CSV table of C-alpha atoms in Angstrom, one decimal:
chain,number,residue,atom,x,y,z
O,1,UNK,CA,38.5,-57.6,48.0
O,2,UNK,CA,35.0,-57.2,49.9
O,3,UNK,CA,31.7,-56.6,48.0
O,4,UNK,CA,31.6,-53.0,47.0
O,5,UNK,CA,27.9,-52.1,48.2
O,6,UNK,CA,27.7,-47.7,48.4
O,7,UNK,CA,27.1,-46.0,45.8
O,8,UNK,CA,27.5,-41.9,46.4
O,9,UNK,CA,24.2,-40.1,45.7
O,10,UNK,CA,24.2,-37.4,43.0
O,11,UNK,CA,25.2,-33.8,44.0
O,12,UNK,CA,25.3,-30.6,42.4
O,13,UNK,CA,27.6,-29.6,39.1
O,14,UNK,CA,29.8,-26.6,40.5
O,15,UNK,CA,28.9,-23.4,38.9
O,16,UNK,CA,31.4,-21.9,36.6
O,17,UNK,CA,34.8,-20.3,37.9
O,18,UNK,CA,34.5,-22.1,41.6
O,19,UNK,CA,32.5,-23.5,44.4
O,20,UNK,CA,32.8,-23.1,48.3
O,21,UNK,CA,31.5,-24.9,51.2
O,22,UNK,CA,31.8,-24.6,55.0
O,23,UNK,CA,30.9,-27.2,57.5
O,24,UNK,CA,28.5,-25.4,59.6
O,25,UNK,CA,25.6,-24.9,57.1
O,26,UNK,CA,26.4,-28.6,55.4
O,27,UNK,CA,26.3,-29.8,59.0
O,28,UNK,CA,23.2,-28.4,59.4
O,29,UNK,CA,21.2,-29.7,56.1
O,30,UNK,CA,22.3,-33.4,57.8
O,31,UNK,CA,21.0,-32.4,61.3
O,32,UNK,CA,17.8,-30.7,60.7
O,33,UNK,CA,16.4,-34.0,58.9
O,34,UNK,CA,13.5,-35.6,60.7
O,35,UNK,CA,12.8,-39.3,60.4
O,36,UNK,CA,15.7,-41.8,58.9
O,37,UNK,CA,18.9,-40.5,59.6
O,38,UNK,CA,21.5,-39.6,57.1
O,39,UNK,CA,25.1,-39.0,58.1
O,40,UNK,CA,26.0,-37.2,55.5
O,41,UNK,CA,25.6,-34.5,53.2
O,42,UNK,CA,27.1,-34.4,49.5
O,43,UNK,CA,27.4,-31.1,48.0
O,44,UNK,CA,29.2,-31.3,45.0
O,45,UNK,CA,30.2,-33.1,41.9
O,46,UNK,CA,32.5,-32.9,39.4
O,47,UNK,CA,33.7,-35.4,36.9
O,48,UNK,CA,34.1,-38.9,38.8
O,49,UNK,CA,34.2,-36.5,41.9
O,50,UNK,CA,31.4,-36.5,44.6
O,51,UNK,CA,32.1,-34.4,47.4
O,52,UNK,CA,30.5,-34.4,50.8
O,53,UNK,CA,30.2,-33.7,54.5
O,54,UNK,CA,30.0,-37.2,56.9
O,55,UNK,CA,29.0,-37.1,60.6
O,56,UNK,CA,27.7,-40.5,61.9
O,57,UNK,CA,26.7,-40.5,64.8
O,58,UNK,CA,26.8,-43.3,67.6
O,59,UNK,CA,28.4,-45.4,65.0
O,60,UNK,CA,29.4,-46.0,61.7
O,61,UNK,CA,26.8,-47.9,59.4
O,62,UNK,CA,29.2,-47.4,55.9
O,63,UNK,CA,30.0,-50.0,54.1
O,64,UNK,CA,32.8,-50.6,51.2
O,65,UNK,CA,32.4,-47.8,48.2
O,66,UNK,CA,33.0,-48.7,44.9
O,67,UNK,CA,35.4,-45.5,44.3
O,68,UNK,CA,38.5,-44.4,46.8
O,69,UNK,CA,38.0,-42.3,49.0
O,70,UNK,CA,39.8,-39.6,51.0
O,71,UNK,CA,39.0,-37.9,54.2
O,72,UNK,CA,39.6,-34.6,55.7
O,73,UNK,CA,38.8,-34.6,59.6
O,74,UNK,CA,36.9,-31.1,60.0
O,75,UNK,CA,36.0,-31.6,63.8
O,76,UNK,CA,36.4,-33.8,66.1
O,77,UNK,CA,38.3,-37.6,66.2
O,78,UNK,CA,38.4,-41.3,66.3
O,79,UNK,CA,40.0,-44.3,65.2
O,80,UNK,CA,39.7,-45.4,61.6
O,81,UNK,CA,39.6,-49.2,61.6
O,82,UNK,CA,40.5,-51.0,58.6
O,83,UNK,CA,40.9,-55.0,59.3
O,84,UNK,CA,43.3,-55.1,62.7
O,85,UNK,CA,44.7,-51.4,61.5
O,86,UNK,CA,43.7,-49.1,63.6
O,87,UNK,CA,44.6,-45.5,63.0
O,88,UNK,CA,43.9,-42.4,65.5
O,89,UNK,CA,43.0,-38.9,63.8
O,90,UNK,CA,41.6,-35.5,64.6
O,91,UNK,CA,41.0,-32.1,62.9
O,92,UNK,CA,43.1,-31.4,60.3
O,93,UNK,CA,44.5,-35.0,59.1
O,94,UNK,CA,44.0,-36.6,56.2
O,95,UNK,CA,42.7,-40.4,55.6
O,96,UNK,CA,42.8,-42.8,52.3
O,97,UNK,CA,40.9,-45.5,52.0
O,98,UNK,CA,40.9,-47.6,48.3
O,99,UNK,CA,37.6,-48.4,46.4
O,100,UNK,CA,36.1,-51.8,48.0
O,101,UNK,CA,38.3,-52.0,51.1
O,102,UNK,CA,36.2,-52.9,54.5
O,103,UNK,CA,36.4,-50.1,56.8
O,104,UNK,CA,34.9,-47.9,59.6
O,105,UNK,CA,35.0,-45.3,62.1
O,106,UNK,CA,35.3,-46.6,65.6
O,107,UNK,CA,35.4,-44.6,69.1
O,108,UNK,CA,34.8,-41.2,67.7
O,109,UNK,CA,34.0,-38.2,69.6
O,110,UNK,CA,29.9,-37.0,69.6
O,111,UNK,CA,31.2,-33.4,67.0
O,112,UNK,CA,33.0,-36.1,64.3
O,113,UNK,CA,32.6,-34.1,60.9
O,114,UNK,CA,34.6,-35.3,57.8
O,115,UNK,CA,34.9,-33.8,54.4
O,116,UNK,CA,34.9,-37.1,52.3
O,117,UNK,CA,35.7,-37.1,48.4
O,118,UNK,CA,35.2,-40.4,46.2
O,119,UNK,CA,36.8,-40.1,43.1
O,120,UNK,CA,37.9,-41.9,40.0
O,121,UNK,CA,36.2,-45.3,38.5
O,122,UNK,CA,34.6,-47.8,40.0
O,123,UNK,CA,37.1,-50.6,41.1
O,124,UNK,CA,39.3,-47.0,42.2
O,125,UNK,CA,42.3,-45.6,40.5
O,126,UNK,CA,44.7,-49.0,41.5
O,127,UNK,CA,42.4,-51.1,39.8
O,128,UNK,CA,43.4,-53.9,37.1
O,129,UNK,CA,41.8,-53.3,33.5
């Protein structure tokens, strides 16, 4: 397994009875940021849960979380490579990757917006204890 490096930023608690989110305004909180780039914009937390928008752009810096992770493609596509797996998506699909496993996002299209979710303990949910 490769070194788990990431660690997803704090986010806020949802407020009582709900939470929504739409990817035009979260989209915007990651554009409008001057100086270092950040691809992507967590908006909620819940439990082990962190829950957040990611749009790299020109390519994908991540590096192995310590939780899994899944993606929902918003906008746009791509190819999510994972060792010599390669994987096509676009809006609408759905992606899986387990805590600590090498990955990226390769040949993606300029609008690329996922909603990503990390969940469950460090190690993930397959983990030995």
């Amino acid at each position: 397994m490769a070194k788990t490096t990431n660690k997803t930023p704090k986010a806020p608690q949802p407020p009582q009875g709900g939470w929504h989110a739409s990817v035009a305004p979260t989209l915007a909180a990651i554009e409008v940021r001057k100086g270092k780039p950040k691809a992507a914009e967590y908006v909620l937390t819940h439990g082990t849960a962190r829950i957040g928008l990611y749009a790299p752009r020109g390519s994908d810096p991540q590096q192995p979380h310590e939780q899994d992770e899944v993606y929902v493609v918003a906008r746009g596509s791509g190819v999510l490579v994972n060792g010599d797996d390669e994987r096509a998506f676009g809006p609408g699909d759905m992606l899986f990757v387990p805590a600590g496993v090498v990955h990226r996002f390769e040949r993606f299209s300029d609008d690329l917006a996922l909603w990503v979710v990390f969940y469950g303990p460090a190690g993930g949910e397959g983990a030995k204890r």
